[in-house]
Amino acid sequence: MKSIIEGVRIAGLRAVVPPQRHSFVDDPGIFTAEEVRKLAATIGVNERRVLPPPYCASDLCVAAAEGLMQQLDWDPASVEILVFVSQDADYVLPATACVMQKRLGLPTSAAAFDVPLGCSGYVYGLWIASRLLGGSTARRALVLCGDNATRHLHPEDRATLPLFGDAGSATALEVDANASPIPVVIGTDGSGAPHIFVKAGGKRHCLIPPVAPASQDRDPEAEARLKRDSRLTLNGAEVFAFTLRAVPPLLRETMEHARTDVDGIDWFVLHQANAFMLEHLRKRVKAPAEKFIIDMQGFGNTSSASIPLAICHSLGSSVATGRRRTLLAGFGVGWSWGAMVANIGPIPEPQVVDLPEGYPTLAV
């Protein structure tokens, strides 16, 4: 599906990461030193940020939103749309965005809701919030993207353990009649659902077994299976095949939709899946290395937060000093994908900050 966003600009970005770090280079754990060396070279990750309990992805995003509104000098009462994009909601219900609305002091006239997407979620979130701005009286929106993927990892899963990290982000959108159009391309293929999967936790494979008569014995085997199914499973071969099959056409179609080509793009910022995969994509679309951001060495794959985190970490000064035509693309879990070409800047310099020590978390 193709769409064009009109009359909305990206006004600012901020990312927040946990101060806690873990490096398999320094602490190999289940890996040998030689395995770690090869892993770091292939996936492009030397260390990850790991969010400890009781904090959740929402805490990182709330901290990012607070800092961003302060940087932009936005009154929280002026923000009437809040979209929280995450696979790691605080609760089954209520929607985490409802809790975030209160924490951030947004008005009760605000629309606030969750979007449970991962790798493609940033593009989806920007598209949804921009469309809502264009079809309402609201003038400002916050798109909060964050995930706490490390809590899904099995401590002996060699495929996922070295790859994923935790982060949260906030992106501010504002109605602006002079904003450049933002072409968007979106797609979905649900046949990929089993290949990046946390099976338990919803109602299909519930972590809490249905209530049974008191006379019925507990089933330890079923409970163990449910616990195991609450961990992330990833079929790397299928993910790689999907990415090479779907993403190069997505990037070309998006540039065509934007009536531009590789030469007309200042920056390519894709979901930071892993360095090996990104390098293959870069070569497939013949993008120059100096335009193509690969920035996950100190953070890992942070799912829905990876694109805004990469912008904040690698392009802060660039988008602060001028207008940059930027191709953003997310792809993965679902299968789900989305890309857009947006002019970003000049805006207050995006920043990556650590979650402050003792930052208050909130339980309903």
Short mmCIF file of C-alpha atoms in Angstrom, two decimals:
data_model
loop_
_atom_site.label_atom_id
_atom_site.label_comp_id
_atom_site.label_asym_id
_atom_site.label_seq_id
_atom_site.Cartn_x
_atom_site.Cartn_y
_atom_site.Cartn_z
CA MET A 1 0.00 0.00 0.00
CA LYS A 2 1.18 3.50 -0.82
CA SER A 3 0.38 6.72 0.99
CA ILE A 4 1.56 10.32 1.12
CA ILE A 5 1.65 12.30 4.38
CA GLU A 6 1.11 16.01 3.86
CA GLY A 7 1.29 18.98 6.20
CA VAL A 8 3.21 17.25 9.03
CA ARG A 9 6.86 17.58 9.99
CA ILE A 10 9.22 15.75 12.33
CA ALA A 11 9.93 18.36 15.01
CA GLY A 12 12.36 16.43 17.21
CA LEU A 13 13.73 13.08 18.37
CA ARG A 14 15.28 11.69 21.52
CA ALA A 15 16.40 8.21 22.61
CA VAL A 16 16.89 6.84 26.12
CA VAL A 17 18.86 3.68 26.93
CA PRO A 18 19.53 1.81 30.16
CA PRO A 19 22.89 2.64 31.74
CA GLN A 20 23.47 -1.09 32.36
CA ARG A 21 25.74 -2.58 29.71
CA HIS A 22 26.68 -6.12 28.80
CA SER A 23 29.42 -7.07 26.38
CA PHE A 24 30.05 -10.61 25.20
CA VAL A 25 33.49 -9.40 24.15
CA ASP A 26 34.35 -8.77 27.80
CA ASP A 27 32.13 -11.48 29.30
CA PRO A 28 31.72 -14.33 26.74
CA GLY A 29 29.51 -16.50 28.94
CA ILE A 30 28.34 -19.48 26.86
CA PHE A 31 30.58 -18.49 23.91
CA THR A 32 34.26 -19.08 23.32
CA ALA A 33 36.54 -16.11 22.67
CA GLU A 34 36.83 -17.08 19.00
CA GLU A 35 33.03 -17.35 18.66
CA VAL A 36 32.63 -13.92 20.19
CA ARG A 37 35.15 -12.42 17.78
CA LYS A 38 33.26 -13.85 14.80
CA LEU A 39 29.89 -12.83 16.21
CA ALA A 40 30.96 -9.24 16.81
CA ALA A 41 32.32 -9.00 13.26
CA THR A 42 29.18 -10.51 11.72
CA ILE A 43 26.30 -8.98 13.65
CA GLY A 44 28.09 -5.73 14.43
CA VAL A 45 27.38 -5.72 18.17
CA ASN A 46 30.08 -5.30 20.82
CA GLU A 47 27.78 -4.50 23.71
CA ARG A 48 24.09 -4.16 24.48
CA ARG A 49 22.08 -2.09 26.93
CA VAL A 50 20.04 -4.27 29.30
CA LEU A 51 17.07 -2.90 31.22
CA PRO A 52 16.70 -4.45 34.71
CA PRO A 53 13.40 -5.05 36.52
CA PRO A 54 11.21 -3.36 37.63
CA TYR A 55 11.71 -1.00 34.68
CA CYS A 56 9.81 -1.51 31.42
CA ALA A 57 10.11 -0.18 27.88
CA SER A 58 7.48 2.42 28.77
CA ASP A 59 9.83 3.97 31.35
CA LEU A 60 12.49 4.52 28.69
CA CYS A 61 9.91 6.07 26.36
CA VAL A 62 8.39 8.31 29.03
CA ALA A 63 11.86 9.58 29.95
CA ALA A 64 12.55 10.23 26.25
CA ALA A 65 9.26 12.09 25.83
CA GLU A 66 9.83 14.22 28.93
CA GLY A 67 13.29 15.23 27.76
CA LEU A 68 12.13 15.91 24.22
CA MET A 69 9.19 18.10 25.24
CA GLN A 70 11.52 20.08 27.48
CA GLN A 71 14.05 20.46 24.64
CA LEU A 72 11.32 21.65 22.26
CA ASP A 73 9.68 23.83 24.92
CA TRP A 74 6.39 22.02 24.32
CA ASP A 75 3.63 22.30 26.90
CA PRO A 76 2.36 18.72 27.50
CA ALA A 77 -1.16 20.16 27.29
CA SER A 78 -0.51 20.90 23.60
CA VAL A 79 0.02 17.22 22.69
CA GLU A 80 -3.23 15.49 21.76
CA ILE A 81 -2.01 12.27 20.11
CA LEU A 82 0.20 9.64 21.75
CA VAL A 83 1.08 6.44 19.90
CA PHE A 84 3.08 3.83 21.84
CA VAL A 85 4.74 1.30 19.52
CA SER A 86 6.06 -1.71 21.41
CA GLN A 87 5.93 -5.48 21.72
CA ASP A 88 6.43 -5.06 25.47
CA ALA A 89 3.32 -3.52 26.98
CA ASP A 90 3.26 -2.99 30.74
CA TYR A 91 0.00 -4.92 31.09
CA VAL A 92 -2.41 -7.04 29.09
CA LEU A 93 -4.82 -4.22 29.89
CA PRO A 94 -5.12 -1.27 30.13
CA ALA A 95 -3.24 -0.01 27.10
CA THR A 96 0.16 1.25 28.23
CA ALA A 97 -0.43 4.48 26.30
CA CYS A 98 -3.28 5.32 28.67
CA VAL A 99 -0.90 5.10 31.64
CA MET A 100 1.71 7.12 29.73
CA GLN A 101 -0.83 9.89 29.03
CA LYS A 102 -1.21 10.46 32.75
CA ARG A 103 2.52 10.19 33.48
CA LEU A 104 3.34 12.77 30.83
CA GLY A 105 0.57 15.16 31.81
CA LEU A 106 -1.11 15.15 28.40
CA PRO A 107 -4.68 16.49 28.27
CA THR A 108 -7.66 14.17 28.69
CA SER A 109 -8.70 15.22 25.18
CA ALA A 110 -5.69 13.27 23.87
CA ALA A 111 -6.02 10.08 21.84
CA ALA A 112 -3.61 7.50 23.29
CA PHE A 113 -3.24 3.90 22.15
CA ASP A 114 -0.77 1.04 21.69
CA VAL A 115 0.54 -0.44 18.42
CA PRO A 116 2.09 -3.87 19.09
CA LEU A 117 4.62 -3.91 16.26
CA GLY A 118 8.37 -4.48 16.36
CA CYS A 119 10.90 -3.97 13.58
CA SER A 120 8.56 -2.07 11.23
CA GLY A 121 6.88 -0.22 14.08
CA TYR A 122 8.65 3.13 13.81
CA VAL A 123 7.50 3.76 10.25
CA TYR A 124 4.00 2.53 11.08
CA GLY A 125 3.87 4.77 14.14
CA LEU A 126 4.91 7.88 12.21
CA TRP A 127 2.41 7.10 9.46
CA ILE A 128 -0.49 6.50 11.87
CA ALA A 129 0.17 9.57 14.00
CA SER A 130 0.64 11.80 10.96
CA ARG A 131 -2.62 10.60 9.45
CA LEU A 132 -4.41 11.33 12.72
CA LEU A 133 -2.95 14.84 12.79
CA GLY A 134 -4.12 15.41 9.22
CA GLY A 135 -7.67 14.30 10.02
CA SER A 136 -8.30 16.02 13.36
CA THR A 137 -7.99 19.28 15.24
CA ALA A 138 -4.80 18.08 16.98
CA ARG A 139 -1.62 19.99 16.18
CA ARG A 140 1.04 17.90 17.94
CA ALA A 141 1.74 14.20 18.44
CA LEU A 142 4.26 11.97 20.16
CA VAL A 143 5.31 8.62 18.71
CA LEU A 144 6.98 6.58 21.45
CA CYS A 145 8.83 3.46 20.30
CA GLY A 146 10.62 1.09 22.65
CA ASP A 147 11.21 -2.54 23.49
CA ASN A 148 12.65 -4.58 26.32
CA ALA A 149 13.67 -7.54 24.16
CA THR A 150 16.38 -8.82 26.51
CA ARG A 151 13.70 -10.03 28.91
CA HIS A 152 12.44 -12.46 26.25
CA LEU A 153 15.82 -14.12 25.68
CA HIS A 154 16.68 -17.59 26.87
CA PRO A 155 20.07 -17.53 28.65
CA GLU A 156 21.31 -20.41 26.49
CA ASP A 157 19.92 -19.32 23.11
CA ARG A 158 23.03 -18.67 21.07
CA ALA A 159 21.01 -17.24 18.16
CA THR A 160 19.37 -14.35 20.02
CA LEU A 161 21.38 -13.69 23.18
CA PRO A 162 24.24 -11.64 21.65
CA LEU A 163 21.98 -9.64 19.33
CA PHE A 164 19.17 -7.85 21.16
CA GLY A 165 19.30 -4.79 23.39
CA ASP A 166 16.82 -2.45 25.07
CA ALA A 167 15.99 1.17 24.21
CA GLY A 168 13.17 3.69 24.09
CA SER A 169 12.56 6.73 21.91
CA ALA A 170 10.29 9.70 21.38
CA THR A 171 9.56 11.46 18.11
CA ALA A 172 7.61 14.72 18.01
CA LEU A 173 5.33 15.46 15.07
CA GLU A 174 3.74 18.82 14.36
CA VAL A 175 1.26 20.18 11.84
CA ASP A 176 3.08 22.48 9.41
CA ALA A 177 1.51 23.71 6.16
CA ASN A 178 5.00 24.16 4.69
CA ALA A 179 6.16 20.61 5.44
CA SER A 180 7.40 18.52 2.53
CA PRO A 181 5.23 15.54 1.53
CA ILE A 182 6.32 12.22 3.03
CA PRO A 183 5.76 9.25 0.68
CA VAL A 184 5.13 5.95 2.52
CA VAL A 185 5.03 2.30 1.44
CA ILE A 186 3.58 -0.33 3.82
CA GLY A 187 3.15 -4.11 3.57
CA THR A 188 2.41 -7.30 5.50
CA ASP A 189 2.83 -11.05 4.94
CA GLY A 190 1.53 -13.06 7.88
CA SER A 191 3.14 -16.27 6.62
CA GLY A 192 6.26 -15.07 8.43
CA ALA A 193 4.61 -15.10 11.86
CA PRO A 194 6.29 -18.31 13.16
CA HIS A 195 9.82 -17.18 12.32
CA ILE A 196 10.21 -14.42 14.95
CA PHE A 197 7.95 -15.59 17.71
CA VAL A 198 7.07 -15.36 21.37
CA LYS A 199 4.39 -18.00 21.48
CA ALA A 200 2.99 -17.63 24.97
CA GLY A 201 1.56 -14.61 26.72
CA GLY A 202 -1.61 -13.95 24.76
CA LYS A 203 -4.79 -15.96 24.92
CA ARG A 204 -3.83 -18.52 22.27
CA HIS A 205 -1.04 -19.92 24.45
CA CYS A 206 -1.74 -18.32 27.80
CA LEU A 207 0.95 -18.24 30.49
CA ILE A 208 -1.79 -18.72 33.08
CA PRO A 209 -3.51 -22.10 32.49
CA PRO A 210 -7.32 -22.03 32.50
CA VAL A 211 -8.90 -22.49 35.92
CA ALA A 212 -9.32 -26.20 36.61
CA PRO A 213 -11.38 -28.04 39.25
CA ALA A 214 -9.63 -28.27 42.59
CA SER A 215 -9.44 -32.03 42.20
CA GLN A 216 -7.40 -31.78 39.01
CA ASP A 217 -3.66 -32.16 39.44
CA ARG A 218 -1.29 -29.51 38.15
CA ASP A 219 0.49 -30.38 34.93
CA PRO A 220 4.18 -29.53 35.49
CA GLU A 221 5.03 -30.46 31.91
CA ALA A 222 2.46 -28.02 30.51
CA GLU A 223 3.67 -25.29 32.86
CA ALA A 224 7.26 -25.86 31.76
CA ARG A 225 6.21 -25.69 28.12
CA LEU A 226 4.40 -22.40 28.68
CA LYS A 227 7.46 -20.98 30.40
CA ARG A 228 9.66 -22.05 27.50
CA ASP A 229 7.20 -20.59 25.00
CA SER A 230 7.46 -17.19 26.68
CA ARG A 231 10.99 -16.87 25.27
CA LEU A 232 11.84 -15.41 21.88
CA THR A 233 12.53 -17.85 19.06
CA LEU A 234 14.13 -16.64 15.84
CA ASN A 235 14.69 -18.56 12.63
CA GLY A 236 17.73 -16.73 11.31
CA ALA A 237 17.78 -18.39 7.90
CA GLU A 238 14.13 -17.50 7.21
CA VAL A 239 14.61 -13.94 8.47
CA PHE A 240 17.60 -13.45 6.20
CA ALA A 241 15.78 -14.92 3.19
CA PHE A 242 12.74 -12.71 3.81
CA THR A 243 14.89 -9.61 4.19
CA LEU A 244 16.77 -10.11 0.93
CA ARG A 245 13.53 -10.99 -0.86
CA ALA A 246 11.36 -8.13 0.42
CA VAL A 247 13.51 -5.18 1.45
CA PRO A 248 15.42 -4.22 -1.73
CA PRO A 249 12.13 -3.96 -3.69
CA LEU A 250 10.66 -1.98 -0.78
CA LEU A 251 13.50 0.54 -0.89
CA ARG A 252 13.32 0.88 -4.68
CA GLU A 253 9.52 1.23 -4.63
CA THR A 254 9.71 3.87 -1.90
CA MET A 255 12.28 5.92 -3.81
CA GLU A 256 10.16 5.63 -6.95
CA HIS A 257 7.10 6.74 -4.96
CA ALA A 258 9.13 9.72 -3.73
CA ARG A 259 10.30 10.44 -7.30
CA THR A 260 13.93 10.16 -6.35
CA ASP A 261 16.82 7.72 -6.51
CA VAL A 262 19.87 6.79 -4.46
CA ASP A 263 21.60 10.03 -5.44
CA GLY A 264 18.65 12.05 -4.13
CA ILE A 265 18.79 10.51 -0.63
CA ASP A 266 21.07 12.05 1.98
CA TRP A 267 20.78 9.22 4.52
CA PHE A 268 19.49 5.65 4.52
CA VAL A 269 18.43 4.63 8.04
CA LEU A 270 17.06 1.10 8.17
CA HIS A 271 16.02 -1.05 11.09
CA GLN A 272 19.29 -2.08 12.71
CA ALA A 273 18.76 -5.84 12.40
CA ASN A 274 22.41 -6.85 12.16
CA ALA A 275 25.41 -5.48 10.34
CA PHE A 276 25.83 -8.44 7.97
CA MET A 277 22.23 -8.14 6.77
CA LEU A 278 22.39 -4.36 6.40
CA GLU A 279 25.55 -4.56 4.34
CA HIS A 280 23.85 -7.00 1.96
CA LEU A 281 20.90 -4.62 1.62
CA ARG A 282 23.20 -1.67 0.97
CA LYS A 283 24.89 -3.51 -1.88
CA ARG A 284 21.56 -4.65 -3.34
CA VAL A 285 20.34 -1.06 -3.73
CA LYS A 286 23.83 0.27 -4.59
CA ALA A 287 23.80 2.87 -1.82
CA PRO A 288 27.17 4.44 -0.94
CA ALA A 289 28.53 3.29 2.41
CA GLU A 290 28.90 6.90 3.58
CA LYS A 291 25.12 7.42 3.21
CA PHE A 292 24.05 4.14 4.77
CA ILE A 293 23.84 4.07 8.57
CA ILE A 294 24.96 0.93 10.40
CA ASP A 295 25.00 1.86 14.08
CA MET A 296 24.34 -0.94 16.52
CA GLN A 297 27.81 -1.65 17.89
CA GLY A 298 27.02 -0.24 21.34
CA PHE A 299 23.29 -1.01 21.50
CA GLY A 300 22.35 -4.20 19.67
CA ASN A 301 19.11 -4.73 17.77
CA THR A 302 16.59 -2.59 19.67
CA SER A 303 13.54 -3.52 17.59
CA SER A 304 11.04 -0.64 17.22
CA ALA A 305 13.53 1.86 18.69
CA SER A 306 16.41 1.05 16.36
CA ILE A 307 15.71 3.65 13.65
CA PRO A 308 15.22 6.68 15.94
CA LEU A 309 18.14 5.50 18.10
CA ALA A 310 20.40 5.36 15.04
CA ILE A 311 19.30 8.86 13.97
CA CYS A 312 19.94 10.27 17.43
CA HIS A 313 23.32 8.56 17.78
CA SER A 314 24.71 8.96 14.26
CA LEU A 315 22.90 11.90 12.68
CA GLY A 316 22.17 14.31 15.53
CA SER A 317 24.44 17.08 14.31
CA SER A 318 23.51 16.47 10.67
CA VAL A 319 19.76 16.97 11.09
CA ALA A 320 20.35 19.83 13.54
CA THR A 321 22.22 21.91 10.98
CA GLY A 322 20.20 21.37 7.81
CA ARG A 323 17.37 19.58 6.04
CA ARG A 324 18.28 15.99 5.18
CA ARG A 325 16.27 13.79 2.84
CA THR A 326 16.18 10.53 4.75
CA LEU A 327 14.88 7.11 3.76
CA LEU A 328 13.57 5.26 6.81
CA ALA A 329 12.72 1.55 6.53
CA GLY A 330 11.63 -1.05 9.06
CA PHE A 331 11.11 -4.75 8.38
CA GLY A 332 10.85 -8.03 10.23
CA VAL A 333 8.53 -9.65 12.76
CA GLY A 334 5.16 -10.39 11.21
CA TRP A 335 6.34 -10.36 8.40
CA SER A 336 5.72 -6.61 8.38
CA TRP A 337 7.48 -3.78 6.58
CA GLY A 338 7.27 -0.07 5.94
CA ALA A 339 9.41 2.69 4.47
CA MET A 340 9.18 6.44 3.92
CA VAL A 341 11.23 9.32 2.58
CA ALA A 342 11.11 12.24 5.02
CA ASN A 343 12.90 15.57 5.12
CA ILE A 344 14.31 15.87 8.64
CA GLY A 345 15.78 19.10 9.97
CA PRO A 346 16.85 21.56 10.93
CA ILE A 347 15.63 20.53 14.38
CA PRO A 348 17.07 20.74 17.91
CA GLU A 349 19.92 18.26 18.00
CA PRO A 350 18.62 14.74 18.73
CA GLN A 351 20.32 13.07 21.69
CA VAL A 352 20.85 9.64 23.23
CA VAL A 353 20.82 9.76 27.03
CA ASP A 354 21.01 7.17 29.78
CA LEU A 355 17.96 6.57 31.95
CA PRO A 356 18.72 8.60 35.09
CA GLU A 357 19.62 6.66 38.21
CA GLY A 358 16.58 6.29 40.43
CA TYR A 359 14.17 7.29 37.65
CA PRO A 360 10.64 6.67 38.97
CA THR A 361 8.73 3.77 37.48
CA LEU A 362 4.99 3.51 37.96
CA ALA A 363 2.65 0.63 38.66
CA VAL A 364 -1.12 0.94 38.43
#
